[in-house]
Coordinates of C-alpha atoms and ligand atoms in Angstrom, one line a residue:
M24 CA -33.5 28.0 -20.0
K25 CA -34.0 28.5 -16.5
G26 CA -36.6 30.5 -15.1
G27 CA -39.3 29.6 -17.5
N28 CA -42.4 28.1 -16.3
I29 CA -42.8 25.9 -19.0
I30 CA -46.0 24.3 -19.6
K31 CA -46.2 21.8 -22.2
L32 CA -49.0 22.3 -24.5
R33 CA -51.2 19.5 -24.9
G34 CA -53.0 18.8 -28.0
G35 CA -51.5 16.9 -30.5
H36 CA -50.8 18.7 -33.5
L37 CA -48.3 21.2 -32.3
S38 CA -46.2 20.0 -34.9
I39 CA -44.3 22.9 -34.7
V40 CA -41.7 24.3 -33.3
L41 CA -42.8 27.4 -32.5
V42 CA -43.2 28.3 -29.4
V43 CA -44.4 30.1 -27.1
L44 CA -46.0 32.0 -25.1
M45 CA -47.4 33.4 -22.4
L46 CA -50.1 34.4 -20.5
A47 CA -49.8 36.9 -18.1
T48 CA -51.5 37.7 -15.1
I49 CA -51.1 40.7 -13.5
L50 CA -51.1 42.3 -10.3
L51 CA -51.0 45.8 -9.6
W52 CA -49.8 47.6 -6.8
A53 CA -50.2 51.0 -6.1
W54 CA -47.4 52.9 -7.1
D55 CA -47.1 55.6 -4.9
K56 CA -44.6 58.0 -5.4
S57 CA -44.1 61.3 -4.8
Y58 CA -42.6 62.0 -7.9
F59 CA -43.3 65.1 -9.4
A60 CA -42.1 67.2 -7.0
S61 CA -41.5 69.9 -9.1
F62 CA -42.7 71.2 -12.2
L63 CA -45.5 70.0 -13.9
P64 CA -46.5 69.3 -16.5
V65 CA -43.5 67.6 -16.5
T66 CA -43.6 64.4 -15.1
R67 CA -40.6 62.7 -14.4
E68 CA -39.8 59.8 -16.2
Q69 CA -41.3 57.4 -14.1
F70 CA -41.7 54.4 -15.8
M71 CA -44.1 52.0 -15.4
I72 CA -44.7 49.4 -17.7
P73 CA -47.4 48.2 -19.4
V74 CA -48.7 45.2 -19.6
S75 CA -50.3 43.6 -22.1
E76 CA -50.8 40.1 -22.2
Y77 CA -51.0 38.1 -25.1
V78 CA -52.2 34.6 -25.5
V79 CA -50.7 33.1 -28.5
N80 CA -52.4 30.2 -30.1
V81 CA -49.8 27.9 -31.0
S82 CA -51.9 25.4 -32.6
N83 CA -51.6 26.9 -36.0
R84 CA -48.2 28.1 -36.6
S85 CA -48.9 29.8 -39.7
S86 CA -51.5 32.0 -38.3
I87 CA -50.8 32.7 -34.7
S88 CA -53.7 34.3 -33.2
T89 CA -53.1 36.6 -30.4
K90 CA -55.6 38.1 -28.1
P91 CA -54.7 41.1 -26.1
K92 CA -56.2 40.8 -22.8
E93 CA -56.7 43.5 -20.4
E94 CA -53.8 45.6 -19.7
M95 CA -52.7 45.8 -16.2
G96 CA -49.9 47.0 -14.3
K97 CA -46.4 46.5 -15.1
S98 CA -43.3 47.8 -14.1
E99 CA -41.2 49.4 -16.5
D100 CA -38.3 50.7 -15.3
E101 CA -37.3 51.4 -12.2
I102 CA -34.1 51.4 -13.6
A103 CA -34.6 54.8 -14.8
K104 CA -34.8 55.7 -11.3
L105 CA -31.7 54.0 -10.6
E106 CA -30.1 55.9 -13.2
D107 CA -31.5 59.0 -11.8
K108 CA -30.0 58.3 -8.6
M109 CA -26.7 57.5 -10.0
K110 CA -26.4 60.4 -12.2
E111 CA -27.9 63.1 -10.2
R112 CA -28.8 63.2 -6.6
S113 CA -32.3 63.2 -6.3
N114 CA -34.3 64.6 -3.6
N115 CA -36.9 62.3 -4.1
T116 CA -38.2 60.1 -1.9
D117 CA -39.7 56.9 -1.8
E118 CA -39.0 54.2 -3.7
K119 CA -41.8 51.9 -3.8
D120 CA -42.5 51.3 -7.2
Q121 CA -43.5 48.9 -9.6
P122 CA -46.6 47.3 -10.2
G123 CA -46.5 43.7 -10.8
L124 CA -47.2 41.4 -13.5
L125 CA -46.9 37.8 -13.7
I126 CA -46.3 36.1 -16.9
Q127 CA -46.3 32.5 -17.4
K128 CA -44.8 31.2 -20.4
K129 CA -46.3 28.5 -22.3
E130 CA -43.8 26.9 -24.3
Q131 CA -43.6 24.3 -26.8
P132 CA -40.8 22.1 -26.2
G133 CA -38.0 21.7 -28.5
K134 CA -37.4 23.4 -31.7
S135 CA -37.2 20.7 -34.0
T136 CA -38.5 21.8 -37.0
N137 CA -37.5 23.0 -40.1
Y138 CA -38.2 26.5 -40.8
S139 CA -38.7 25.5 -44.3
D140 CA -41.0 28.1 -45.5
A141 CA -38.6 30.3 -47.2
G142 CA -36.0 28.2 -48.5
S143 CA -33.8 27.9 -45.6
V144 CA -30.9 30.0 -46.6
S145 CA -30.6 33.1 -44.7
K146 CA -30.3 35.3 -47.6
P147 CA -32.1 38.5 -48.3
T148 CA -34.9 37.9 -50.5
P149 CA -35.2 40.4 -53.2
P150 CA -37.7 43.1 -53.1
L151 CA -40.9 42.8 -54.6
K152 CA -43.5 45.2 -53.8
E153 CA -44.0 47.2 -50.8
S154 CA -47.3 46.9 -49.1
E155 CA -49.0 48.9 -46.6
D156 CA -46.9 47.4 -43.9
G157 CA -48.4 44.0 -44.4
V158 CA -51.2 44.8 -42.1
T159 CA -53.6 42.8 -43.8
S160 CA -52.6 40.5 -46.5
S161 CA -53.2 37.0 -45.6
S162 CA -52.2 34.8 -48.3
S163 CA -48.8 33.8 -49.2
S164 CA -48.3 36.6 -51.5
K165 CA -44.8 38.0 -51.9
V166 CA -45.8 41.3 -50.5
C167 CA -43.1 43.0 -48.5
N168 CA -44.0 42.8 -44.8
Y169 CA -41.1 43.9 -42.7
A170 CA -42.5 42.2 -39.6
K171 CA -42.5 38.8 -41.3
G172 CA -39.2 37.0 -41.6
R173 CA -36.4 35.7 -39.4
W174 CA -33.5 36.5 -37.2
V175 CA -30.2 35.5 -38.6
E176 CA -26.7 35.7 -37.1
D177 CA -24.6 38.4 -38.6
S178 CA -21.1 39.2 -37.8
R179 CA -21.6 42.8 -39.0
R180 CA -23.6 43.5 -36.0
P181 CA -23.7 45.4 -33.8
W182 CA -23.4 48.9 -35.2
Y183 CA -21.6 50.4 -32.3
S184 CA -19.9 49.5 -29.2
G185 CA -21.8 49.3 -25.9
L186 CA -18.6 50.2 -24.2
Q187 CA -18.0 53.3 -26.2
C188 CA -21.4 54.9 -26.8
K189 CA -21.5 56.6 -23.5
K190 CA -22.6 59.9 -24.6
W191 CA -26.0 58.9 -25.8
L192 CA -26.6 55.5 -24.2
S193 CA -27.9 55.3 -20.7
I194 CA -25.6 53.3 -18.6
M195 CA -28.5 51.2 -17.3
W196 CA -29.0 49.8 -20.7
A197 CA -25.4 49.4 -21.7
C198 CA -25.1 45.7 -20.7
R199 CA -21.4 45.7 -21.6
L200 CA -20.9 47.8 -18.6
T201 CA -22.5 45.3 -16.3
K202 CA -21.5 41.9 -15.1
R203 CA -23.2 40.3 -18.0
K204 CA -20.7 38.1 -19.8
D205 CA -22.6 36.8 -22.8
F206 CA -23.1 39.1 -25.7
S207 CA -24.4 36.9 -28.4
Y208 CA -27.6 38.9 -28.4
E209 CA -25.7 41.7 -30.2
G210 CA -25.0 39.6 -33.2
Y211 CA -28.4 39.3 -35.0
R212 CA -30.0 40.9 -37.9
W213 CA -33.7 40.8 -38.9
Q214 CA -34.3 39.5 -42.4
P215 CA -37.8 40.3 -43.7
E216 CA -39.0 37.6 -45.9
N217 CA -40.0 39.6 -49.0
C218 CA -38.4 42.9 -48.5
Y219 CA -35.2 44.4 -49.7
M220 CA -33.3 45.6 -46.7
P221 CA -30.4 47.8 -47.8
E222 CA -27.6 47.7 -45.3
F223 CA -27.6 50.6 -42.9
E224 CA -24.8 53.0 -43.6
R225 CA -24.6 56.1 -41.4
S226 CA -23.1 58.7 -43.7
S227 CA -25.5 57.9 -46.6
F228 CA -28.4 57.9 -44.2
L229 CA -27.4 61.2 -42.8
R230 CA -27.1 62.6 -46.2
R231 CA -30.5 61.4 -47.1
M232 CA -31.8 63.1 -43.9
Q233 CA -30.1 66.4 -44.8
D234 CA -32.1 69.2 -43.2
K235 CA -34.6 66.8 -41.7
T236 CA -35.9 66.1 -38.3
I237 CA -36.6 62.6 -36.9
A238 CA -38.7 62.7 -33.8
F239 CA -39.6 60.0 -31.3
I240 CA -42.4 60.5 -28.9
G241 CA -43.3 57.9 -26.4
D242 CA -42.2 56.0 -23.3
S243 CA -38.9 54.7 -22.2
L244 CA -38.9 52.1 -24.9
G245 CA -39.1 55.0 -27.3
R246 CA -36.2 56.5 -25.6
Q247 CA -34.3 53.3 -26.1
Q248 CA -35.0 53.6 -29.8
F249 CA -33.8 57.2 -29.8
Q250 CA -30.6 56.4 -28.0
S251 CA -30.0 53.5 -30.4
L252 CA -30.3 55.8 -33.3
M253 CA -27.9 58.3 -31.9
C254 CA -25.4 55.5 -31.3
M255 CA -25.9 54.1 -34.8
L256 CA -25.5 57.5 -36.4
T257 CA -22.3 58.3 -34.5
G258 CA -20.9 54.8 -34.4
G259 CA -20.7 55.5 -30.7
E260 CA -17.9 58.0 -31.2
E261 CA -17.4 60.6 -28.7
N262 CA -16.7 63.5 -30.9
P263 CA -18.9 63.6 -33.9
E264 CA -20.1 67.0 -34.8
V265 CA -23.3 66.9 -32.9
D266 CA -24.9 69.8 -31.1
D267 CA -27.4 69.7 -28.3
V268 CA -30.3 71.9 -29.4
G269 CA -32.8 70.9 -26.8
R270 CA -33.4 74.6 -25.9
E271 CA -34.9 75.2 -29.3
Y272 CA -37.7 72.9 -28.2
G273 CA -37.9 74.1 -24.6
L274 CA -36.3 71.0 -23.4
A275 CA -33.7 72.3 -21.0
K276 CA -33.9 70.6 -17.6
A277 CA -36.1 72.5 -15.3
P278 CA -34.7 73.4 -11.9
G279 CA -35.5 70.6 -9.6
A280 CA -36.3 68.2 -12.3
L281 CA -34.4 65.0 -12.6
R282 CA -34.0 65.2 -16.3
P283 CA -35.4 67.0 -19.2
D284 CA -38.5 65.7 -20.8
G285 CA -36.6 65.1 -23.9
W286 CA -33.4 65.6 -25.9
V287 CA -32.6 67.0 -29.3
Y288 CA -29.4 66.7 -31.1
R289 CA -28.3 68.1 -34.5
F290 CA -25.6 66.7 -36.7
R291 CA -23.7 69.7 -37.9
N292 CA -22.6 68.5 -41.3
T293 CA -26.0 67.5 -42.6
N294 CA -28.2 69.6 -40.3
T295 CA -30.1 66.5 -39.3
T296 CA -32.0 66.7 -36.1
I297 CA -32.9 63.7 -33.9
L298 CA -35.4 64.3 -31.1
Y299 CA -37.0 62.4 -28.3
Y300 CA -39.8 63.6 -26.1
W301 CA -41.1 61.6 -23.2
S302 CA -44.9 61.1 -23.4
A303 CA -45.7 57.8 -22.0
S304 CA -49.4 58.0 -22.6
L305 CA -49.4 60.0 -25.8
S306 CA -52.1 62.2 -24.3
D307 CA -52.1 65.8 -23.2
L308 CA -51.2 66.4 -19.6
E309 CA -52.6 69.4 -17.9
P310 CA -52.2 70.2 -14.2
L311 CA -55.6 70.9 -12.7
N312 CA -54.3 73.5 -10.3
R313 CA -51.2 75.2 -11.4
S314 CA -50.4 76.7 -8.1
D315 CA -50.6 73.4 -6.2
R316 CA -47.5 71.2 -6.5
A317 CA -49.5 68.2 -5.5
T318 CA -52.2 68.7 -8.0
N319 CA -53.8 66.0 -10.0
I320 CA -53.1 66.1 -13.7
A321 CA -55.7 65.9 -16.3
M322 CA -54.7 63.3 -18.9
H323 CA -56.7 64.1 -22.0
L324 CA -57.2 60.9 -23.7
D325 CA -58.4 62.5 -26.9
R326 CA -55.8 65.2 -27.2
P327 CA -52.2 64.6 -28.3
P328 CA -49.5 66.0 -26.1
A329 CA -49.0 69.8 -26.4
F330 CA -45.4 69.3 -27.3
M331 CA -46.4 67.2 -30.3
R332 CA -49.0 69.7 -31.5
K333 CA -46.6 72.5 -31.1
F334 CA -43.7 71.1 -33.1
F335 CA -45.5 68.8 -35.4
Q336 CA -44.9 71.0 -38.4
Q337 CA -41.2 70.7 -38.0
F338 CA -40.9 67.0 -38.2
D339 CA -40.1 65.0 -41.3
V340 CA -40.3 61.6 -39.6
L341 CA -42.3 60.9 -36.4
V342 CA -42.3 57.7 -34.5
L343 CA -44.9 57.2 -31.8
N344 CA -45.3 54.6 -29.2
T345 CA -47.2 54.0 -26.0
G346 CA -48.3 50.9 -24.1
H347 CA -46.5 50.4 -20.8
H348 CA -48.2 53.0 -18.8
W349 CA -51.8 51.9 -19.2
N350 CA -52.5 50.6 -15.8
R351 CA -53.9 52.0 -12.6
G352 CA -50.6 51.9 -10.8
K353 CA -48.9 54.2 -13.3
L354 CA -51.9 56.5 -13.3
E355 CA -52.0 56.8 -9.6
G356 CA -48.3 57.2 -9.3
N357 CA -48.4 60.1 -11.8
R358 CA -51.6 61.5 -10.4
W359 CA -53.1 61.3 -13.8
V360 CA -56.8 61.6 -14.0
M361 CA -58.4 60.5 -17.3
Y362 CA -60.3 63.1 -19.2
A363 CA -62.2 62.8 -22.4
D364 CA -64.0 65.5 -24.3
G365 CA -62.7 68.0 -21.7
K366 CA -64.4 66.3 -18.8
P367 CA -63.4 63.7 -16.2
A368 CA -63.9 60.4 -17.9
E369 CA -64.6 58.4 -14.8
E370 CA -67.2 60.3 -12.9
K371 CA -69.9 57.8 -13.7
K372 CA -68.0 54.6 -13.9
P373 CA -64.5 53.5 -14.1
L374 CA -63.0 53.3 -17.5
D375 CA -61.5 50.1 -18.7
M376 CA -57.8 50.7 -19.2
G377 CA -57.7 48.8 -22.5
N378 CA -60.5 51.1 -23.8
A379 CA -58.7 54.1 -22.5
K380 CA -55.6 53.2 -24.3
N381 CA -57.5 52.4 -27.4
L382 CA -59.2 55.7 -27.3
T383 CA -55.9 57.5 -27.1
V384 CA -54.3 55.5 -29.8
Y385 CA -57.2 56.2 -32.2
S386 CA -57.3 59.8 -31.2
V387 CA -53.6 60.4 -31.9
V388 CA -53.9 58.7 -35.2
R389 CA -57.0 60.7 -36.1
W390 CA -55.4 63.9 -35.1
V391 CA -52.3 63.1 -37.3
E392 CA -54.6 62.3 -40.2
S393 CA -56.3 65.6 -39.8
Q394 CA -53.0 67.5 -39.8
L395 CA -51.2 65.8 -42.6
P396 CA -52.8 67.7 -45.4
L397 CA -51.7 70.9 -43.9
H398 CA -48.2 69.7 -43.2
P399 CA -45.4 71.7 -44.9
R400 CA -43.1 68.8 -45.3
N401 CA -43.6 65.3 -46.5
L402 CA -44.0 64.0 -43.0
K403 CA -43.9 60.3 -42.5
V404 CA -45.6 59.1 -39.3
F405 CA -45.0 55.6 -37.8
F406 CA -46.8 54.1 -34.9
R407 CA -44.5 51.6 -33.3
T408 CA -46.2 48.6 -31.8
I409 CA -45.8 47.5 -28.2
S410 CA -42.4 46.1 -27.1
P411 CA -43.0 42.7 -25.4
R412 CA -42.0 42.0 -21.8
H413 CA -40.6 38.6 -20.8
F414 CA -41.0 38.2 -17.1
F415 CA -41.2 34.5 -16.3
N416 CA -42.1 33.0 -12.9
G417 CA -43.1 36.2 -11.4
D418 CA -43.1 39.9 -12.1
W419 CA -40.4 42.4 -11.5
N420 CA -40.9 42.4 -7.8
T421 CA -41.8 38.9 -7.2
G422 CA -38.8 37.2 -8.6
G423 CA -39.8 37.4 -12.2
S424 CA -36.8 36.9 -14.4
C425 CA -35.6 36.3 -18.0
D426 CA -32.5 34.3 -17.5
N427 CA -32.3 32.4 -20.8
K428 CA -29.2 33.3 -22.7
I429 CA -29.6 31.1 -25.6
P430 CA -30.9 33.0 -28.6
L431 CA -34.0 32.1 -30.4
L432 CA -34.9 29.1 -28.3
G433 CA -38.5 29.7 -29.3
G434 CA -37.7 29.8 -33.0
N435 CA -36.3 32.5 -35.2
E436 CA -39.1 33.2 -37.4
V437 CA -42.3 35.2 -37.6
V438 CA -44.8 33.9 -40.1
Q439 CA -48.0 35.6 -39.2
D440 CA -49.2 38.4 -41.5
G441 CA -50.9 40.7 -39.1
S442 CA -49.5 42.4 -36.0
T443 CA -49.7 41.0 -32.5
D444 CA -50.6 44.5 -31.4
I445 CA -54.2 44.7 -32.5
V446 CA -54.9 48.1 -31.1
V447 CA -52.2 49.9 -33.1
Q448 CA -52.8 47.8 -36.2
N449 CA -56.5 48.6 -36.2
A450 CA -56.0 52.3 -35.4
V451 CA -53.7 52.9 -38.3
K452 CA -55.6 50.8 -40.8
G453 CA -56.8 52.9 -43.7
T454 CA -54.8 56.0 -42.6
K455 CA -51.5 57.5 -43.7
V456 CA -49.9 56.5 -40.4
K457 CA -47.7 53.5 -40.9
I458 CA -47.3 50.7 -38.5
L459 CA -43.7 49.9 -37.3
D460 CA -44.5 46.4 -36.2
I461 CA -41.8 45.1 -33.9
T462 CA -43.9 43.1 -31.4
A463 CA -43.6 39.5 -32.7
I464 CA -40.1 40.1 -33.9
S465 CA -39.0 41.2 -30.5
Q466 CA -41.0 38.5 -28.8
L467 CA -38.5 36.0 -30.1
R468 CA -35.7 37.8 -28.2
D469 CA -36.3 37.0 -24.6
E470 CA -32.5 36.6 -24.0
A471 CA -31.8 40.2 -25.0
H472 CA -33.3 42.1 -22.1
V473 CA -31.2 43.8 -19.4
S474 CA -32.4 40.9 -17.2
R475 CA -30.8 40.6 -13.8
Y476 CA -27.8 42.8 -14.7
T477 CA -29.6 45.9 -13.6
R478 CA -27.6 48.4 -11.8
R479 CA -29.4 48.2 -8.7
A480 CA -27.6 46.5 -6.0
I481 CA -30.3 46.2 -3.5
L482 CA -33.3 44.8 -5.2
N483 CA -32.9 41.4 -6.5
T484 CA -35.0 41.9 -9.6
S485 CA -34.7 41.7 -13.3
D486 CA -35.5 44.1 -16.0
C487 CA -37.2 42.0 -18.6
L488 CA -38.8 45.0 -20.3
H489 CA -35.9 47.1 -21.5
W490 CA -33.4 45.8 -23.9
C491 CA -29.6 45.6 -23.7
M492 CA -28.0 47.9 -26.1
P493 CA -26.7 47.5 -28.7
G494 CA -29.4 45.1 -29.4
V495 CA -33.1 44.8 -30.4
P496 CA -33.9 48.5 -30.6
D497 CA -31.2 48.8 -33.3
T498 CA -33.2 46.4 -35.3
W499 CA -36.3 48.6 -34.9
N500 CA -34.3 51.4 -36.3
E501 CA -33.1 49.4 -39.2
L502 CA -36.7 48.6 -40.0
L503 CA -37.7 52.2 -39.6
I504 CA -34.8 53.4 -41.9
A505 CA -35.9 50.9 -44.5
Q506 CA -39.3 52.5 -44.6
I507 CA -38.4 56.1 -44.5
Ligands
NAG618 C1 -56.5 27.9 -31.4 O1 -56.7 27.7 -32.8 C2 -57.5 26.6 -33.0 C3 -57.5 26.3 -34.5 O2 -56.8 27.3 -35.2 C4 -58.9 26.8 -32.5 O3 -59.7 25.7 -32.7 C5 -58.8 27.0 -31.0 O4 -60.0 27.4 -30.5 C6 -57.8 28.2 -30.7 N1 -57.6 28.3 -29.3 C7 -57.7 29.5 -28.7 C8 -57.5 29.5 -27.3 O5 -58.0 30.5 -29.4
NAG619 C1 -53.9 28.0 -40.2 O1 -53.4 29.0 -40.9 C2 -53.5 28.9 -42.3 C3 -52.7 30.0 -43.0 O2 -53.1 31.2 -42.4 C4 -55.0 28.9 -42.6 O3 -55.1 28.8 -44.0 C5 -55.7 27.8 -41.9 O4 -57.1 27.9 -42.1 C6 -55.4 27.9 -40.5 N1 -55.9 26.7 -39.8 C7 -56.7 26.8 -38.8 C8 -57.2 25.6 -38.2 O5 -57.0 28.0 -38.3
NAG620 C1 -32.6 68.2 -2.4 O1 -31.3 68.1 -2.9 C2 -30.5 69.2 -2.6 C3 -29.2 69.0 -3.3 O2 -28.8 67.7 -3.3 C4 -30.4 69.3 -1.1 O3 -29.6 70.4 -0.7 C5 -31.7 69.4 -0.5 O4 -31.6 69.4 0.9 C6 -32.6 68.3 -1.0 N1 -33.9 68.5 -0.5 C7 -34.6 67.6 0.1 C8 -36.0 67.9 0.5 O5 -34.1 66.5 0.3
NAG621 C1 -35.9 20.4 -43.5 O1 -35.7 21.1 -44.7 C2 -34.8 20.5 -45.6 C3 -34.6 21.5 -46.8 O2 -35.8 22.0 -47.1 C4 -35.3 19.1 -46.0 O3 -34.3 18.5 -46.8 C5 -35.4 18.3 -44.7 O4 -35.9 17.1 -45.0 C6 -36.3 19.0 -43.7 N1 -36.3 18.4 -42.5 C7 -37.4 18.1 -41.9 C8 -37.3 17.4 -40.6 O5 -38.5 18.3 -42.3
NAG622 C1 -31.5 73.1 -41.2 O1 -32.7 72.4 -41.5 C2 -33.9 73.2 -41.3 C3 -35.0 72.3 -41.6 O2 -35.0 71.3 -40.7 C4 -33.9 74.4 -42.1 O3 -35.0 75.2 -41.8 C5 -32.6 75.2 -41.8 O4 -32.6 76.3 -42.7 C6 -31.4 74.4 -42.0 N1 -30.3 75.1 -41.6 C7 -29.2 75.3 -42.4 C8 -28.1 76.1 -41.8 O5 -29.2 74.8 -43.5
NAG623 C1 -55.0 75.6 -6.0 O1 -54.0 75.3 -5.1 C2 -53.8 76.3 -4.1 C3 -52.6 75.9 -3.3 O2 -52.7 74.6 -2.8 C4 -55.0 76.4 -3.3 O3 -54.8 77.5 -2.4 C5 -56.2 76.8 -4.2 O4 -57.4 76.8 -3.4 C6 -56.3 75.8 -5.3 N1 -57.3 76.2 -6.2 C7 -58.4 75.5 -6.5 C8 -59.3 76.1 -7.5 O5 -58.6 74.4 -6.0
NAG624 C1 -61.0 51.2 -30.3 O1 -61.7 52.4 -30.7 C2 -62.2 52.3 -32.0 C3 -62.7 53.7 -32.4 O2 -63.5 54.2 -31.4 C4 -63.3 51.3 -32.0 O3 -63.9 51.2 -33.3 C5 -62.7 49.9 -31.7 O4 -63.8 49.0 -31.6 C6 -62.0 50.0 -30.3 N1 -61.4 48.8 -30.1 C7 -61.3 48.2 -28.9 C8 -60.6 47.0 -28.8 O5 -61.9 48.7 -28.0
NAG625 C1 -31.5 36.7 -6.2 O1 -32.2 35.8 -7.0 C2 -31.4 34.7 -7.4 C3 -32.3 34.0 -8.4 O2 -33.6 33.9 -8.1 C4 -31.1 33.9 -6.2 O3 -30.3 32.8 -6.6 C5 -30.3 34.8 -5.3 O4 -30.0 34.1 -4.1 C6 -31.0 36.1 -4.9 N1 -30.2 36.9 -4.2 C7 -30.6 37.6 -3.1 C8 -29.6 38.5 -2.5 O5 -31.8 37.4 -2.7

């Protein structure tokens, strides 16, 4: 695998095979954009990516401990911009984006071992009992934890063609449309260790979701999951009976905006609605001066987005995520000013970004808890954990790349019980909000990012944040569907 700064771990008993990981260091740049030219509160989708760095302690394979370090800048997708440019002419200006992040990978050499734990055959293990998402249990109980298990090759994947699903899939993520020639990343299925995973079948799923609304609210990784679901439900076909009902949610593209803040589609036969709303910080954004286009925007850490509050009662399934915008670069680029309790949160002293994110995640969960008893439907809310980045030997703008194409070099299995995303795990603990834990699972898939096959001709950079599709986000949806 080229491009990996591999540091061998010393210390003897790494008996294992496992692998991995990284440490990241980050740098932030100022991301100065003049985005937003137009209508607020609508930010454009400017993606920055988060950064979270995790140090994985490999010395005990059966209980990997991860410590989130401070979040810093990341670059998420500039690719979005790229797409913006390609799809619509934008008036918009500069292009100096991305904050940086350096991740060094610590890797344990060689995968020699035997993933013996669960009897080696890659066969679905029968269901036992469903747990609260396996957040806690520590022993080797046979509790169903969807995040614990292994990747297995499966010729029945993918669910749709990356060449055909043009209607819902952004071209920047459709790696079949790029120069990439290897597609082995499309052919894997996640097999939880102790859970029954019925095979996804689109018509039966749609029937089950008759008259229901599935909503995704979050950053561009949430958008990937939304697009994935649209492709899975249509098989990528051009002409399924699907209507664009964004207007019902006020999501038509505003004049001057590059794109709407979200999309909503409805399947005519079953009256199933699938919605995505872009809210990278899961906090409420409020322009401080509505008559000033260049105004700063209050980002209320303790208040969920107005869109979410407004339409909450109409949802049957809600999938939240945030993570890649919690850095100074993104804040400055978006002119977001953090507020808490209705007041500027940094007048006295700067707020630690990790704490700010934590406050928001807890606030959103608390708000959802307070609303659920009043909810007219049997709403199920999931908080999706952070999607890992895999920039090696640099960041997005310093030559960082993810060129490995060999699947599962770092192992195919997740054996830890808890989530690597401590913030989300702790925030949902004891609440009715479920964790959709995809972090450790996705961490094993460094080969499945868009990588250097971005559509930007000029910059020689890689997108090691977003995933090629079909691919990993489809698995997130399979895990979601299994738990709905
Ligand atoms: C890794 O785990 C071992 C034992 O589990 C512990 O002794 C060591 O301090 C840990 N290292 C770090 C960096 O957490
Ligand atoms: C390693 O993990 C196992 C299983 O979680 C645990 O029982 C054991 O105490 C851990 N060992 C160390 C050194 O942390
Ligand atoms: C914005 O785009 C429109 C249409 O492409 C163009 O006519 C206009 O001049 C542009 N404005 C600026 C400020 O570039
Ligand atoms: C791997 O597991 C198989 C089956 O459990 C066992 O027969 C074999 O000896 C193991 N190999 C190693 C290197 O442990
Ligand atoms: C479609 O589903 C919604 C609930 O999401 C329901 O209110 C509406 O009546 C349904 N429409 C039809 C035509 O059945
Ligand atoms: C709001 O912005 C307008 C236009 O820039 C400016 O004239 C006005 O003074 C601002 N209002 C406040 C309260 O700052
Ligand atoms: C996150 O916020 C919760 C609630 O305020 C607090 O209990 C917890 O300690 C915080 N966690 C971190 C890592 O700051
Ligand atoms: C882009 O990066 C690759 C790998 O780092 C390098 O081989 C190639 O020469 C670079 N191309 C340009 C135009 O800089």
